[in-house]
mmCIF file of C-alpha atoms in Angstrom:
data_model
loop_
_atom_site.group_PDB
_atom_site.id
_atom_site.type_symbol
_atom_site.label_atom_id
_atom_site.label_comp_id
_atom_site.label_asym_id
_atom_site.label_seq_id
_atom_site.Cartn_x
_atom_site.Cartn_y
_atom_site.Cartn_z
ATOM 1 C CA MET J 154 -2.341 9.523 25.865
ATOM 2 C CA ALA J 155 -1.033 7.353 22.839
ATOM 3 C CA GLU J 156 0.306 3.640 24.004
ATOM 4 C CA PRO J 157 4.080 3.373 23.074
ATOM 5 C CA ILE J 158 4.421 1.399 19.747
ATOM 6 C CA LYS J 159 5.693 -2.038 20.938
ATOM 7 C CA SER J 160 5.289 -4.154 17.625
ATOM 8 C CA TYR J 161 5.120 -2.464 13.748
ATOM 9 C CA GLN J 162 1.180 -3.624 14.207
ATOM 10 C CA ASP J 163 1.258 -0.531 16.431
ATOM 11 C CA LEU J 164 2.190 1.882 13.710
ATOM 12 C CA ILE J 165 -1.187 3.526 12.341
ATOM 13 C CA ALA J 166 0.940 3.848 8.946
ATOM 14 C CA TRP J 167 1.010 0.114 9.128
ATOM 15 C CA GLN J 168 -2.385 -0.502 10.137
ATOM 16 C CA LYS J 169 -4.099 1.996 7.400
ATOM 17 C CA ALA J 170 -1.448 -0.006 4.858
ATOM 18 C CA TYR J 171 -2.524 -3.177 6.123
ATOM 19 C CA ALA J 172 -6.151 -2.263 5.541
ATOM 20 C CA LEU J 173 -5.936 -0.690 2.135
ATOM 21 C CA GLY J 174 -3.673 -4.255 0.868
ATOM 22 C CA LYS J 175 -6.874 -6.169 1.884
ATOM 23 C CA VAL J 176 -9.404 -4.022 -0.057
ATOM 24 C CA VAL J 177 -6.454 -3.489 -3.192
ATOM 25 C CA TYR J 178 -6.075 -7.689 -3.008
ATOM 26 C CA ALA J 179 -10.333 -7.813 -2.989
ATOM 27 C CA ILE J 180 -10.479 -5.588 -5.624
ATOM 28 C CA ALA J 181 -8.003 -7.620 -7.724
ATOM 29 C CA GLY J 182 -10.043 -10.807 -7.466
ATOM 30 C CA THR J 183 -12.475 -9.226 -8.812
ATOM 31 C CA LEU J 184 -10.762 -8.580 -12.383
ATOM 32 C CA PRO J 185 -11.220 -10.849 -15.474
ATOM 33 C CA GLU J 186 -9.892 -14.249 -15.627
ATOM 34 C CA ALA J 187 -7.395 -12.985 -18.547
ATOM 35 C CA GLU J 188 -5.651 -10.900 -15.711
ATOM 36 C CA ARG J 189 -4.704 -13.840 -14.042
ATOM 37 C CA PHE J 190 -1.117 -13.440 -15.082
ATOM 38 C CA GLY J 191 -1.490 -9.416 -15.420
ATOM 39 C CA LEU J 192 -2.718 -7.000 -13.695
ATOM 40 C CA MET J 193 -4.335 -9.592 -11.188
ATOM 41 C CA SER J 194 -0.882 -10.990 -10.412
ATOM 42 C CA SER J 195 0.675 -7.642 -9.840
ATOM 43 C CA LEU J 196 -1.925 -6.053 -7.453
ATOM 44 C CA ARG J 197 -2.343 -9.038 -5.145
ATOM 45 C CA ARG J 198 1.765 -8.433 -5.126
ATOM 46 C CA MET J 199 1.936 -4.748 -4.494
ATOM 47 C CA SER J 200 -1.316 -5.039 -2.277
ATOM 48 C CA VAL J 201 0.901 -7.109 0.719
ATOM 49 C CA SER J 202 4.159 -5.401 -0.027
ATOM 50 C CA VAL J 203 3.430 -1.840 1.223
ATOM 51 C CA ALA J 204 2.605 -3.358 4.606
ATOM 52 C CA SER J 205 5.480 -5.873 4.884
ATOM 53 C CA HIS J 206 7.628 -3.114 3.594
ATOM 54 C CA ILE J 207 6.786 -0.875 6.701
ATOM 55 C CA ALA J 208 7.020 -4.249 8.872
ATOM 56 C CA ASN J 209 10.450 -4.898 7.236
ATOM 57 C CA GLY J 210 11.514 -1.486 7.810
ATOM 58 C CA TYR J 211 10.555 -1.522 11.870
ATOM 59 C CA GLY J 212 12.291 -4.721 12.348
ATOM 60 C CA ARG J 213 16.100 -3.449 11.182
ATOM 61 C CA GLY J 214 16.667 -1.428 14.383
ATOM 62 C CA VAL J 215 18.367 1.056 12.548
ATOM 63 C CA THR J 216 16.980 3.982 11.172
ATOM 64 C CA SER J 217 18.359 4.444 7.767
ATOM 65 C CA ASP J 218 17.427 1.037 6.708
ATOM 66 C CA TYR J 219 13.806 2.209 8.151
ATOM 67 C CA VAL J 220 13.209 5.508 6.072
ATOM 68 C CA TRP J 221 14.497 2.993 2.808
ATOM 69 C CA PHE J 222 11.959 0.434 3.654
ATOM 70 C CA LEU J 223 9.355 3.207 3.972
ATOM 71 C CA LYS J 224 10.494 5.199 0.977
ATOM 72 C CA GLN J 225 10.064 1.674 -0.845
ATOM 73 C CA ALA J 226 6.750 1.609 0.906
ATOM 74 C CA ARG J 227 5.698 4.976 -0.598
ATOM 75 C CA GLY J 228 6.923 4.317 -3.681
ATOM 76 C CA GLU J 229 4.664 1.022 -3.763
ATOM 77 C CA ILE J 230 1.545 3.101 -3.115
ATOM 78 C CA TYR J 231 2.492 5.509 -6.301
ATOM 79 C CA GLN J 232 2.511 1.781 -8.390
ATOM 80 C CA LEU J 233 -0.719 0.473 -6.893
ATOM 81 C CA ASP J 234 -2.090 4.189 -7.794
ATOM 82 C CA THR J 235 -0.734 3.644 -11.152
ATOM 83 C CA GLN J 236 -2.135 0.091 -11.467
ATOM 84 C CA LEU J 237 -5.565 0.623 -10.257
ATOM 85 C CA LEU J 238 -5.732 3.824 -13.349
ATOM 86 C CA PHE J 239 -5.152 0.745 -15.607
ATOM 87 C CA ALA J 240 -7.887 -1.668 -14.094
ATOM 88 C CA ARG J 241 -10.096 1.366 -14.365
ATOM 89 C CA ASP J 242 -9.283 2.999 -17.734
ATOM 90 C CA PHE J 243 -9.657 -0.604 -18.635
ATOM 91 C CA LYS J 244 -12.863 -0.639 -17.462
ATOM 92 C CA TYR J 245 -12.443 -3.296 -14.688
ATOM 93 C CA LEU J 246 -13.034 -0.918 -11.946
ATOM 94 C CA THR J 247 -15.748 1.856 -12.259
ATOM 95 C CA GLU J 248 -14.961 5.401 -11.516
ATOM 96 C CA HIS J 249 -16.888 5.065 -8.116
ATOM 97 C CA ALA J 250 -14.511 2.113 -6.622
ATOM 98 C CA TYR J 251 -11.626 4.035 -8.052
ATOM 99 C CA ALA J 252 -12.597 6.797 -5.997
ATOM 100 C CA GLU J 253 -13.064 4.966 -2.908
ATOM 101 C CA VAL J 254 -9.988 3.059 -3.189
ATOM 102 C CA LYS J 255 -8.031 6.405 -4.159
ATOM 103 C CA ALA J 256 -9.041 7.999 -0.641
ATOM 104 C CA GLN J 257 -7.057 4.786 1.141
ATOM 105 C CA LEU J 258 -4.524 5.043 -1.164
ATOM 106 C CA ASP J 259 -4.258 9.262 -0.173
ATOM 107 C CA GLU J 260 -5.035 8.613 3.308
ATOM 108 C CA SER J 261 -2.046 5.676 3.522
ATOM 109 C CA GLU J 262 0.740 8.079 1.590
ATOM 110 C CA ARG J 263 0.101 10.770 3.914
ATOM 111 C CA VAL J 264 0.412 9.138 6.927
ATOM 112 C CA LEU J 265 3.524 7.280 5.759
ATOM 113 C CA ALA J 266 5.090 10.389 4.519
ATOM 114 C CA GLY J 267 4.487 11.897 8.142
ATOM 115 C CA LEU J 268 6.429 8.746 9.438
ATOM 116 C CA ILE J 269 9.032 9.313 7.244
ATOM 117 C CA ARG J 270 9.611 13.555 7.794
ATOM 118 C CA SER J 271 9.182 12.399 11.880
ATOM 119 C CA LEU J 272 12.175 9.876 11.271
ATOM 120 C CA GLY J 273 14.078 12.830 9.148
ATOM 121 C CA GLY J 274 13.963 11.062 6.211
#
């Protein structure tokens, strides 16, 4: 039997988003210095934002607010994918590295979508 949810950190959606965020943050650090205030900065902001939005929504205590923040997090996953596609196409990220992080993006989105559905969103 699964443990009860006592904190946002118990949410599988948050755990996957947090792990994804750490991976993307590290990838951003490998980009060229010329991207410091461009793609690198954007990727780093977005990498921490997905899990942060899930936590924020959980803490609201109102289902409609929670669902809104979860949908924001899902949108940020799509933004991250788009930014990573730019990094891949600019040859800052190999196809293999993109495929690995894309699998994490897809899994995070899948779990998040399930959570949204379970809340009636």
